[in-house]
């Protein structure tokens, strides 16, 4: 990884006299603070709610250690990827790689870009499914806490979640008409505030429950299972949940593309990433550890839904409402790159199509004029409907998060950033740096394989039960 001096002098970075790209129609105005908001919105999401359960499976030593290890891995891969935003062009000078797949194509070629695109779009699509499941479970948690408050803790407060998945999908159909990343800074800031709010409440409730219990629950080896095989599957699944909670490599370059310059975008993005990961790791450790300390062997899969029996019920309701509001923004953070990728491809494919390229102005009372496009309306609506439908078929919170984390952790957060860095820095085979990076990649691949196996087994068991 280059030093700050390298960031300023590297020929890859080119001139930073202006943030305006003459080939684009927008001015880049992002700062370290807006980038942090985007990162926190993308990172602190559904994953934080499963961390108490993950710590419970791993125990008091392995649980916190693995949270820190994955944080370190994320910082390392992020630093590699930040330097890939600017790339040399022999004819036109340094150019921007404004998306992850664009950077992969420049450094690794078209074949790798196609593989990357497959994993990338699956990852972003999967995040939408996970966010739908989480939002519905939070609405159900609000209903349960209100029911227990009114009817008593012995009441049968069971609620379905299909209706709320549909409702979340309807909201996302409307929100998906936001044109692109450059028009949603406000949404990320609101979502980041919601992240802090519910993570803080989860931390506070966990701490209060520990004080109420008068002791710290849990054990070094974690929750026991009926046999060694079941324990192994649960440990693997827990690692997948942690893997899902951290990496945001796929949206890093889109976030970096919103930054103004000077200073160099990679320098700003590294600072924003480090700050955001330190903040999220603090919350992750607190929520995961206090949640396990509060519930012990009864730690729920979704931390805040586990407080349904407890008072003050209004605080639990508020926390879950913050989750829902955050997920509205988080869904868009992960969906906008897919929208941009597909719409750019269709626009190039059909440059003369009115359906694809014609925009219509919609003016509603008291609101600014809004540009509408038939392709955008049809494709984005279909996309949201499909994520909602799959979420209704597989509404398994921990298992789905583990599966998504396992599928995407190695290829997107490790393999492609490492390979691009090796090409960019022209690192020769069998040099010390080459051996370290390839060993790092291999170890992370093994982790991804075992977490994938554990998560698939969890989904099959949940579906059969």
XYZ file of N, CA and C in Angstrom, residues 138-304:
501
model
N -38.267 -6.456 11.441
C -38.309 -5.328 12.368
C -39.737 -4.839 12.568
N -40.530 -4.834 11.508
C -41.946 -4.480 11.670
C -42.632 -5.493 12.575
N -42.321 -6.775 12.370
C -42.911 -7.814 13.214
C -42.472 -7.654 14.663
N -41.232 -7.228 14.878
C -40.741 -7.013 16.242
C -41.500 -5.883 16.933
N -41.833 -4.830 16.174
C -42.626 -3.738 16.742
C -43.992 -4.246 17.175
N -44.619 -5.051 16.324
C -45.924 -5.610 16.676
C -45.829 -6.477 17.929
N -44.799 -7.294 18.009
C -44.659 -8.191 19.157
C -44.447 -7.415 20.455
N -43.586 -6.389 20.423
C -43.333 -5.638 21.647
C -44.589 -4.923 22.114
N -45.372 -4.382 21.181
C -46.630 -3.740 21.559
C -47.623 -4.752 22.116
N -47.650 -5.934 21.501
C -48.559 -6.988 21.957
C -48.199 -7.443 23.369
N -46.917 -7.692 23.607
C -46.499 -8.127 24.945
C -46.761 -7.041 25.988
N -46.614 -5.778 25.588
C -46.872 -4.681 26.523
C -48.346 -4.625 26.923
N -49.221 -4.860 25.945
C -50.656 -4.762 26.210
C -51.234 -6.041 26.808
N -50.810 -7.199 26.294
C -51.443 -8.469 26.658
C -50.666 -9.250 27.709
N -49.442 -8.841 27.996
C -48.632 -9.595 28.944
C -47.664 -10.518 28.226
N -46.623 -10.943 28.953
C -45.558 -11.722 28.336
C -45.952 -13.163 28.037
N -47.103 -13.595 28.509
C -47.566 -14.951 28.224
C -48.501 -15.011 27.025
N -48.753 -13.861 26.425
C -49.653 -13.814 25.278
C -49.006 -14.462 24.060
N -49.856 -14.967 23.180
C -49.365 -15.560 21.938
C -49.300 -14.464 20.878
N -48.141 -13.883 20.729
C -47.969 -12.741 19.813
C -47.195 -13.191 18.589
N -47.881 -13.866 17.695
C -47.252 -14.376 16.478
C -47.772 -13.600 15.275
N -46.864 -13.156 14.433
C -47.240 -12.371 13.264
C -46.453 -12.854 12.048
N -47.096 -12.793 10.901
C -46.415 -13.109 9.658
C -45.651 -11.904 9.152
N -44.879 -12.090 8.071
C -44.090 -10.976 7.555
C -44.259 -10.740 6.060
N -45.050 -11.550 5.375
C -45.188 -11.410 3.925
C -45.766 -10.052 3.539
N -46.796 -9.613 4.282
C -47.421 -8.329 3.953
C -46.411 -7.201 4.058
N -45.543 -7.256 5.077
C -44.576 -6.179 5.291
C -43.451 -6.228 4.275
N -43.138 -7.421 3.776
C -42.170 -7.507 2.680
C -42.729 -6.821 1.436
N -44.007 -7.041 1.171
C -44.643 -6.393 0.016
C -44.658 -4.878 0.208
N -44.989 -4.430 1.421
C -45.032 -2.993 1.693
C -43.653 -2.358 1.508
N -42.618 -3.032 2.002
C -41.249 -2.527 1.815
C -40.914 -2.454 0.328
N -41.338 -3.467 -0.423
C -41.110 -3.461 -1.866
C -41.788 -2.291 -2.557
N -43.009 -1.968 -2.149
C -43.732 -0.829 -2.741
C -42.972 0.472 -2.482
N -42.472 0.639 -1.257
C -41.685 1.841 -0.925
C -40.435 1.908 -1.799
N -39.780 0.760 -2.004
C -38.556 0.749 -2.803
C -38.826 1.005 -4.278
N -39.999 0.639 -4.762
C -40.339 0.958 -6.150
C -40.338 2.468 -6.352
N -40.873 3.182 -5.363
C -40.881 4.651 -5.439
C -39.467 5.208 -5.291
N -38.739 4.726 -4.257
C -37.393 5.250 -3.994
C -36.423 4.928 -5.121
N -36.661 3.852 -5.844
C -35.723 3.449 -6.900
C -35.731 4.397 -8.086
N -36.675 5.327 -8.113
C -36.686 6.303 -9.204
C -35.688 7.437 -8.978
N -34.995 7.453 -7.820
C -33.876 8.380 -7.642
C -32.873 8.094 -8.755
N -32.453 9.114 -9.523
C -31.662 8.837 -10.734
C -30.385 8.040 -10.500
N -29.514 8.475 -9.533
C -28.228 7.808 -9.371
C -27.609 8.201 -8.036
N -26.390 7.708 -7.794
C -25.669 7.954 -6.550
C -25.490 9.452 -6.267
N -25.324 10.236 -7.319
C -25.020 11.645 -7.135
C -26.234 12.433 -6.669
N -27.401 11.791 -6.612
C -28.611 12.468 -6.164
C -29.134 11.919 -4.843
N -28.308 11.173 -4.113
C -28.831 10.534 -2.903
C -27.935 10.732 -1.689
N -27.119 11.779 -1.664
C -26.324 12.043 -0.479
C -27.212 12.223 0.747
N -28.338 12.937 0.559
C -29.241 13.194 1.683
C -29.792 11.898 2.254
N -30.077 10.931 1.366
C -30.633 9.663 1.820
C -29.609 8.879 2.622
N -28.348 8.906 2.175
C -27.299 8.201 2.912
C -27.052 8.838 4.276
N -27.124 10.166 4.348
C -26.913 10.834 5.636
C -28.012 10.462 6.613
N -29.263 10.479 6.148
C -30.383 10.074 7.012
C -30.216 8.615 7.444
N -29.856 7.752 6.491
C -29.695 6.332 6.802
C -28.556 6.104 7.793
N -27.459 6.867 7.654
C -26.337 6.734 8.581
C -26.752 7.132 9.996
N -27.549 8.206 10.103
C -28.051 8.621 11.420
C -28.910 7.521 12.029
N -29.731 6.898 11.207
C -30.567 5.790 11.697
C -29.693 4.619 12.162
N -28.589 4.371 11.438
C -27.682 3.290 11.820
C -27.136 3.515 13.224
N -26.636 4.720 13.460
C -26.118 5.042 14.783
C -27.200 4.901 15.846
N -28.399 5.310 15.502
C -29.488 5.296 16.482
C -29.819 3.880 16.931
N -30.087 2.983 15.981
C -30.505 1.651 16.416
C -29.343 0.826 16.945
N -28.116 1.065 16.417
C -26.966 0.358 16.973
C -26.720 0.799 18.415
N -26.891 2.089 18.683
C -26.710 2.603 20.042
C -27.778 2.071 20.982
N -29.011 2.005 20.485
C -30.100 1.474 21.318
C -29.876 -0.003 21.613
N -29.472 -0.771 20.590
C -29.180 -2.186 20.819
C -28.076 -2.364 21.841
N -27.034 -1.516 21.740
C -25.948 -1.548 22.714
C -26.461 -1.208 24.112
N -27.266 -0.137 24.212
C -27.786 0.280 25.513
C -28.696 -0.746 26.141
N -29.570 -1.350 25.330
C -30.481 -2.368 25.860
C -29.712 -3.602 26.319
N -28.685 -3.980 25.540
C -27.871 -5.115 25.943
C -27.162 -4.856 27.261
N -26.594 -3.658 27.394
C -25.912 -3.287 28.638
C -26.896 -3.280 29.807
N -28.088 -2.691 29.590
C -29.092 -2.641 30.658
C -29.531 -4.036 31.077
N -29.644 -4.938 30.104
C -30.056 -6.310 30.413
C -28.978 -7.026 31.223
N -27.706 -6.756 30.905
C -26.619 -7.349 31.685
C -26.683 -6.859 33.129
N -26.918 -5.556 33.302
C -27.039 -5.000 34.660
C -28.219 -5.618 35.380
N -29.348 -5.768 34.672
C -30.546 -6.374 35.279
C -30.281 -7.813 35.692
N -29.557 -8.558 34.858
C -29.251 -9.952 35.187
C -28.283 -10.050 36.363
N -27.447 -9.029 36.504
C -26.450 -9.052 37.566
C -25.260 -9.933 37.259
N -25.150 -10.378 36.022
C -24.022 -11.219 35.625
C -23.866 -11.195 34.114
N -22.696 -11.637 33.660
C -22.432 -11.754 32.229
C -22.655 -13.202 31.818
N -23.597 -13.396 30.911
C -23.898 -14.753 30.449
C -22.925 -15.164 29.342
N -23.025 -16.409 28.960
C -22.180 -16.909 27.890
C -20.994 -17.696 28.421
N -20.238 -18.258 27.480
C -19.087 -19.080 27.845
C -18.000 -18.933 26.794
N -16.829 -19.430 27.102
C -15.696 -19.315 26.186
C -15.941 -20.087 24.889
N -16.577 -21.250 24.996
C -16.783 -22.072 23.805
C -18.058 -21.728 23.055
N -18.915 -20.835 23.593
C -20.147 -20.464 22.919
C -21.283 -21.428 23.197
N -22.364 -21.249 22.466
C -23.557 -22.077 22.659
C -23.246 -23.519 22.298
N -23.650 -24.418 23.154
C -23.435 -25.842 22.887
C -24.473 -26.350 21.903
N -24.122 -27.405 21.191
C -25.034 -28.030 20.232
C -25.193 -29.497 20.586
N -26.170 -30.138 19.953
C -26.467 -31.533 20.274
C -25.334 -32.464 19.865
N -24.580 -32.091 18.846
C -23.439 -32.901 18.426
C -22.398 -32.016 17.760
N -21.231 -32.584 17.513
C -20.114 -31.810 16.955
C -20.416 -31.282 15.565
N -21.120 -32.086 14.763
C -21.432 -31.651 13.394
C -22.320 -30.414 13.401
N -23.368 -30.414 14.244
C -24.250 -29.253 14.311
C -23.494 -28.018 14.780
N -22.615 -28.182 15.758
C -21.821 -27.064 16.248
C -20.925 -26.519 15.143
N -20.352 -27.396 14.363
C -19.474 -26.972 13.269
C -20.236 -26.161 12.239
N -21.445 -26.633 11.862
C -22.251 -25.897 10.888
C -22.585 -24.502 11.403
N -22.936 -24.410 12.676
C -23.306 -23.120 13.251
C -22.119 -22.157 13.312
N -20.936 -22.680 13.619
C -19.728 -21.849 13.636
C -19.433 -21.321 12.233
N -19.534 -22.200 11.236
C -19.305 -21.777 9.851
C -20.306 -20.700 9.445
N -21.576 -20.905 9.828
C -22.616 -19.942 9.496
C -22.354 -18.605 10.184
N -21.886 -18.657 11.429
C -21.568 -17.423 12.167
C -20.467 -16.632 11.456
N -19.452 -17.330 10.939
C -18.395 -16.653 10.192
C -18.952 -16.002 8.927
N -19.911 -16.667 8.288
C -20.555 -16.080 7.110
C -21.320 -14.819 7.456
N -21.999 -14.818 8.614
C -22.727 -13.622 9.040
C -21.769 -12.457 9.279
N -20.617 -12.739 9.891
C -19.631 -11.673 10.121
C -19.069 -11.190 8.786
N -18.819 -12.121 7.866
C -18.314 -11.734 6.544
C -19.315 -10.842 5.822
N -20.605 -11.111 6.001
C -21.633 -10.276 5.368
C -21.654 -8.880 5.973
N -21.333 -8.768 7.268
C -21.494 -7.508 7.985
C -20.475 -6.455 7.594
N -19.304 -6.859 7.098
C -18.229 -5.888 6.898
C -18.022 -5.371 5.475
N -17.673 -6.208 4.529
C -17.159 -5.677 3.262
C -18.167 -4.809 2.512
N -17.668 -3.766 1.900
C -18.461 -2.899 1.031
C -17.661 -2.571 -0.227
N -16.715 -3.464 -0.577
C -15.818 -3.214 -1.701
C -16.576 -2.886 -2.981
N -17.709 -3.534 -3.157
C -18.433 -3.424 -4.404
C -18.944 -2.013 -4.670
N -19.237 -1.255 -3.614
C -19.746 0.101 -3.818
C -18.691 1.160 -3.528
N -17.458 0.729 -3.196
C -16.435 1.695 -2.809
C -16.104 2.664 -3.942
N -15.892 2.163 -5.147
C -15.502 3.040 -6.241
C -16.637 3.954 -6.670
N -17.891 3.488 -6.559
C -19.021 4.381 -6.826
C -19.055 5.526 -5.819
N -18.768 5.206 -4.546
C -18.704 6.253 -3.521
C -17.532 7.190 -3.806
N -16.375 6.624 -4.142
C -15.190 7.433 -4.417
C -15.418 8.352 -5.615
N -16.261 7.929 -6.542
C -16.533 8.725 -7.740
C -17.364 9.967 -7.430
N -17.925 10.061 -6.231
C -18.688 11.256 -5.863
C -17.799 12.330 -5.245
N -16.525 12.029 -4.974
C -15.650 12.938 -4.222
C -15.078 14.038 -5.096
N -14.999 15.228 -4.527
C -14.352 16.326 -5.222
C -12.832 16.216 -5.054
N -12.112 16.881 -5.959
C -10.653 16.911 -5.880
C -10.174 18.294 -6.297
N -9.084 18.800 -5.701
C -8.269 18.165 -4.655
C -8.964 18.171 -3.304
N -8.430 17.364 -2.340
C -7.274 16.468 -2.405
C -7.583 15.232 -3.243
N -6.574 14.423 -3.558
C -6.798 13.221 -4.366
C -7.901 12.360 -3.789
N -8.735 11.810 -4.682
C -9.885 11.020 -4.229
C -9.479 9.820 -3.394
N -8.348 9.172 -3.772
C -7.978 7.967 -3.018
C -7.546 8.305 -1.601
N -6.918 9.459 -1.436
C -6.503 9.887 -0.092
C -7.724 10.164 0.787
N -8.712 10.876 0.224
C -9.945 11.159 0.968
C -10.694 9.882 1.290
N -10.753 8.962 0.310
C -11.520 7.734 0.503
C -10.881 6.842 1.549
N -9.566 6.794 1.595
C -8.894 5.985 2.617
C -9.197 6.512 4.016
N -9.154 7.832 4.172
C -9.476 8.420 5.468
C -10.922 8.126 5.852
N -11.839 8.304 4.892
C -13.248 8.044 5.164
C -13.481 6.581 5.518
N -12.816 5.679 4.791
C -12.986 4.246 5.048
C -12.459 3.848 6.417
N -11.254 4.331 6.750
C -10.678 3.998 8.044
C -11.558 4.495 9.180
N -12.027 5.732 9.084
C -12.887 6.287 10.127
C -14.181 5.501 10.247
N -14.805 5.207 9.099
C -16.078 4.502 9.118
C -15.925 3.084 9.669
N -14.840 2.390 9.312
C -14.648 1.015 9.786
C -14.338 0.992 11.280
N -13.567 1.975 11.764
C -13.319 2.057 13.211
C -14.633 2.265 13.972
N -15.475 3.137 13.459
C -16.762 3.403 14.112
C -17.634 2.153 14.084
N -17.740 1.529 12.916
C -18.609 0.358 12.815
C -18.073 -0.811 13.639
N -16.760 -0.972 13.702
C -16.192 -2.064 14.500
C -16.494 -1.867 15.984
N -16.412 -0.627 16.445
C -16.775 -0.338 17.839
C -18.214 -0.752 18.110
N -19.126 -0.352 17.230
C -20.524 -0.724 17.418
C -20.721 -2.227 17.291
N -20.020 -2.845 16.357
C -20.149 -4.293 16.172
C -19.714 -5.044 17.431
N -18.576 -4.651 17.978
C -18.088 -5.311 19.191
C -19.058 -5.106 20.349
N -19.534 -3.886 20.489
C -20.449 -3.596 21.600
C -21.768 -4.343 21.444
N -22.363 -4.268 20.259
C -23.646 -4.942 20.048
C -23.491 -6.458 20.152
N -22.447 -6.999 19.520
C -22.251 -8.441 19.566
C -21.974 -8.948 20.964
N -21.085 -8.263 21.686
C -20.680 -8.747 23.005
C -21.745 -8.493 24.068
N -22.336 -7.304 24.066
C -23.383 -7.037 25.050
C -24.625 -7.879 24.777
N -24.901 -8.142 23.497
C -26.038 -9.005 23.188
C -25.835 -10.407 23.723
N -24.636 -10.960 23.537
C -24.343 -12.302 24.054
C -24.310 -12.292 25.576
N -23.731 -11.238 26.151
C -23.679 -11.147 27.617
C -25.075 -11.061 28.215
N -26.022 -10.443 27.494
C -27.377 -10.272 28.009
C -28.199 -11.552 27.909
N -28.057 -12.291 26.801
C -28.940 -13.430 26.552
C -28.276 -14.792 26.706
N -26.943 -14.854 26.589
C -26.267 -16.137 26.728
C -26.707 -17.127 25.670
N -27.058 -18.329 26.117
C -27.470 -19.381 25.178
C -28.786 -19.075 24.472
N -29.536 -18.069 24.950
C -30.807 -17.691 24.333
C -30.658 -16.502 23.388
N -29.436 -16.187 22.995
C -29.205 -15.047 22.104
C -29.980 -15.223 20.799
N -30.806 -14.232 20.418
C -31.623 -14.368 19.200
C -30.815 -14.126 17.939
N -31.340 -14.601 16.817
C -30.668 -14.378 15.550
C -30.616 -12.912 15.171
N -31.670 -12.170 15.475
C -31.748 -10.726 15.230
C -31.830 -10.043 16.584
N -30.779 -9.293 16.957
C -30.652 -8.779 18.316
C -31.867 -8.000 18.772
N -32.325 -7.042 17.982
C -33.401 -6.173 18.443
C -34.757 -6.855 18.465
